[in-house]
Phi, psi and omega in degrees: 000313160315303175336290182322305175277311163314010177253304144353284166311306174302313182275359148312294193296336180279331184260044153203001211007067181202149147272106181280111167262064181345311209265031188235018190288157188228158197237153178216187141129180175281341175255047189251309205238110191264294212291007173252326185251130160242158204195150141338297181224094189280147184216172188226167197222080165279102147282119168296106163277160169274205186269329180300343175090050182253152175272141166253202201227349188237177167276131185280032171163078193294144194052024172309339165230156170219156206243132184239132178203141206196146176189172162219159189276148197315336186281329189098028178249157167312153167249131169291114196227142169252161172214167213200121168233151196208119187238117190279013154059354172256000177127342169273155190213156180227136176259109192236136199208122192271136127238155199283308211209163186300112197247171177225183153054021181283125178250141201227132189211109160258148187217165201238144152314130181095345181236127174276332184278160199263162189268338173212104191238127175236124164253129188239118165309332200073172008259141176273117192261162148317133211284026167247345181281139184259118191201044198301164175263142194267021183227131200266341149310310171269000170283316192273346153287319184294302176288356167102358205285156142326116163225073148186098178273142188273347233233299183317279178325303179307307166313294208270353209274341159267036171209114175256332179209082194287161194214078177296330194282006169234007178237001206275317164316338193290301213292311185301343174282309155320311192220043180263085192227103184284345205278306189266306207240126179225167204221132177245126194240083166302143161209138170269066200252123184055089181015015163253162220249150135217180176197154194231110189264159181209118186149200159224359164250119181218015161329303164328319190310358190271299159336288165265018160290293172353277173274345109005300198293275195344281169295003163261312191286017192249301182214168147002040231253130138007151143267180185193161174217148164170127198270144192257104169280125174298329168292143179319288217279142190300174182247333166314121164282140141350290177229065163268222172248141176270090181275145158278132191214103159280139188226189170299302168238149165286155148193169198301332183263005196234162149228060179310189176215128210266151188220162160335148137282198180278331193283333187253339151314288201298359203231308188304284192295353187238000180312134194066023178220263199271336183259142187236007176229133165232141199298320173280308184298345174300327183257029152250009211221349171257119176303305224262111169313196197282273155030297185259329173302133192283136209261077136205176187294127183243123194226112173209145192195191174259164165281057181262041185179105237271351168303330198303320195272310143021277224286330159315300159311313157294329173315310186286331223250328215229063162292336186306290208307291243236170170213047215240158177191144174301131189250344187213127175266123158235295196266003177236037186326301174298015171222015155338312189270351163292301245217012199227183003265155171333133184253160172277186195261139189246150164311125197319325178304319181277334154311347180261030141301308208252143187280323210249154176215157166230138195273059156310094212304178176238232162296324160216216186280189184249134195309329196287015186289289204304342182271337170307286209273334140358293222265198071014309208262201197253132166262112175240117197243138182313072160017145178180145172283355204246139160254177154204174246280331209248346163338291182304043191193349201246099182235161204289137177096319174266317183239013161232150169260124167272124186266168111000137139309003180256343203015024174301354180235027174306307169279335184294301209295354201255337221255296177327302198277037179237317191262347004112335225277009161272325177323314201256008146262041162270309195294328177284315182286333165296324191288321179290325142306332198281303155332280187309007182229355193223013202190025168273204181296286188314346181271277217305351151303274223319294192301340157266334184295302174314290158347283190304305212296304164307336158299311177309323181308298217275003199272129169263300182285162184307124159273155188201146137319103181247171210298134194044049163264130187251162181263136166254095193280167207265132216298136164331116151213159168243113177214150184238164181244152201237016196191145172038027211277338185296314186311295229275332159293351179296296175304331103010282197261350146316309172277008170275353190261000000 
């Protein structure tokens, strides 16, 4: 029996170099229960401990696990599934995995080099559906048990806490009229009616309206959704003045002076719903995609971006003064053409995977704040993000010092802060492990459903007036599949057809 374990041991150092204790690995995610969550791509999270009952802190190997997944189709042929592993270089490894069509008898089995027993074997009878099936569950209460949500967003509470009893029918002529700029503004006036989308656009750019549409789509064929009315600004900057009328405008980004009422942006909705299909950098692949350890990354600030914004060039100037600290360049002139030859020429663009070479990174606004914060606290490095009136939905939670280094808007205390963190640096790859947990608990696929799903349903509560379909409303339809539901499809036409009477 000794002999077994120091033979044990040994072959953990030769093959992982850690001493790994498998069977004490820990698992977590949404692709625990496929036939309750469903997603484009669902993924799960194994952490490796050591023997000591320690988490570990590095990748104990490369390609050290493989992944077996099998199911079959309502016909009896194999299902086609894809699958992806990402070993997050910190002792977690992430399995993330798609299916094409409606599987049953699904076995889902990780297994380490070298073991014949699995570190995870899961079965789900089904059926498991596919991100297209349209099979909602009709009850929006048992969807948001089943996906896990919160249900108390500080971001949520705040937005809605002025509007307790909306009146559309007295306020909906106001708001378009209100904001009726087709030149600047463009606005989309959505209603949720028996779980079909329709919508009425106002503006002359109104493309973005493809983003919530989305997840509208997205989040009807998963459950129920309330009805609802409500309107979407399509543009970055919020539209509410502080001390204005309180019209509900939902957008994208916040700020200290506006009181929009805030949603996911579009950039990290769209990376949630497309994850394993047309968007390849998502919250998971940044942390399954950074190469280079704490350890070997080059201790400087790494930055690159368009000039959308006169700090970006600021930060260039400092950059010049410190070349040791920094590594930042403009990559596209729009709004600052007439200083090219100061601030130029555009470099080309590098991959985001590759900004995590450099220990340090920065969170800069743009135009409004900048969407790359979640991919940023995501990554490995140390983050330092800029003072700003502009937010976005996950702000109120992230706080300076624990998932960040916080800068001047000025970034006049730019180099002290690049400095600390040099002289500093177990502080500030804490502060990096922190930011990344932070992500992990707060900015995966499965929180950005939760957080719209929640929102519209606390958004239904305030509605006084009747939703109803109105006159030159287009339906926004739900993409051609053939699927079929195998489960509770009487519920959800019952339901239906209640709220039509």
């Amino acid at each position: 029996m000794m002999f077994a374990s120091i033979l044990l041991l040994l072959m953990c150092r030769e093959v992982w170099n850690v001493e790994v204790d498998s069977s004490k690995t820990i698992v977590w995610g949404p692709g625990l229960e496929p036939d309750k969550i469903t997603m484009r791509a669902r993924y799960i999270f194994l952490q490796f401990v050591d023997f000591n009952g320690n988490n570990l802190t590095e990748s104990p190997g490369k390609d050290i696990i493989s992944v077996s997944l099998q199911g079959k189709s309502s016909t009896g042929h194999t299902c086609y599934v894809w699958t992806q592993i990402f070993d997050s270089k910190d002792g977690s490894f992430i399995v993330r995995y798609k299916i094409h069509e409606a599987c049953f008898d699904l076995k889902l089995n990780v297994k380490t080099k070298h073991r014949t027993s699995s570190v995870l074997s899961i079965e789900s009878k089904g059926p498991v559906y596919e991100e297209e099936c349209y099979c909602p569950n009709p009850s929006i209460d048992d969807w948001l048990g089943d996906f896990k949500c919160s249900k108390n967003y500080t971001r949520i509470h705040k937005d809605l806490m002025p509007f307790t009893n909306v009146d559309f029918d007295k306020i909906r002529d106001d708001i378009v009229k209100a904001y009726d700029r087709p030149g600047s503004i463009s606005l989309c006036h959505y209603v949720v009616k028996s779980n079909e989308i329709f919508r009425k656009c106002h503006g002359r750019h109104v493309g973005f309206k493809m983003f919530m549409d989305s997840i509208l789509l997205s989040l009807a064929r998963k459950v129920v959704l309330p009805d609802i009315e409500l309107f979407v600004n399509l543009g970055d900057w919020p539209l509410v003045s502080k001390h204005g009328k309180d019209y509900p405008i939902f957008s994208w980004c916040g700020s200290s002076d506006t009181k929009d009422i805030v949603m996911p942006t579009y950039d990290i909705t769209e990376s949630s719903l497309e994850a394993m299909g047309r968007v390849m950098l998502d919250v998971l692949s940044v942390q399954g995609s950074t190469e280079t350890p704490w350890r070997d990354k080059r201790r400087q600030l790494f930055w690159r971006g368009r000039d959308s914004r006169r700090e970006r060039l600021d930060l260039i100037d400092v950059s010049r003064k410190y070349p040791e600290l920094f590594n930042v360049s403009i990559t596209n002139f729009f709004f600052f053409t007439d200083e090219i030859d100061k601030y130029g020429p555009g470099q080309s663009h590098v991959s985001f995977f590759d900004f995590f070479k450099y220990k340090y990174q920065l969170n800069i606004d743009g135009t409004v704040a900048s969407y790359r914060f979640p991919y940023l606290l995501a990554g490995d490095g140390l983050v330092f993000k800029q003072e700003s009136k502009y937010y976005e939905f996950f702000y109120d939670d992230v706080l300076p010092w624990k998932h960040y280094v916080p800068v001047k808007s000025d970034l006049s205390d730019l180099v002290e802060k690049i400095m600390w963190a040099r002289e500093h640096d177990e502080e500030a790859l804490q502060i990096a492990k922190s930011a990344r947990q932070f992500a992990r608990d707060n900015l995966l696929p499965q929180d950005v459903f939760c957080y719209h799903a929640v929102l519209f349903n606390e958004w239904s509560k305030r509605l006084k007036s009747r939703v109803k379909v109105l006159d030159n409303m287009e339906e926004v339809l739900q993409p051609k599949h053939s699927c079929k539901c195998y489960n509770d499809g009487d519920k959800v036409e019952e339901t239906r057809l209640k709220k039509e009477l």
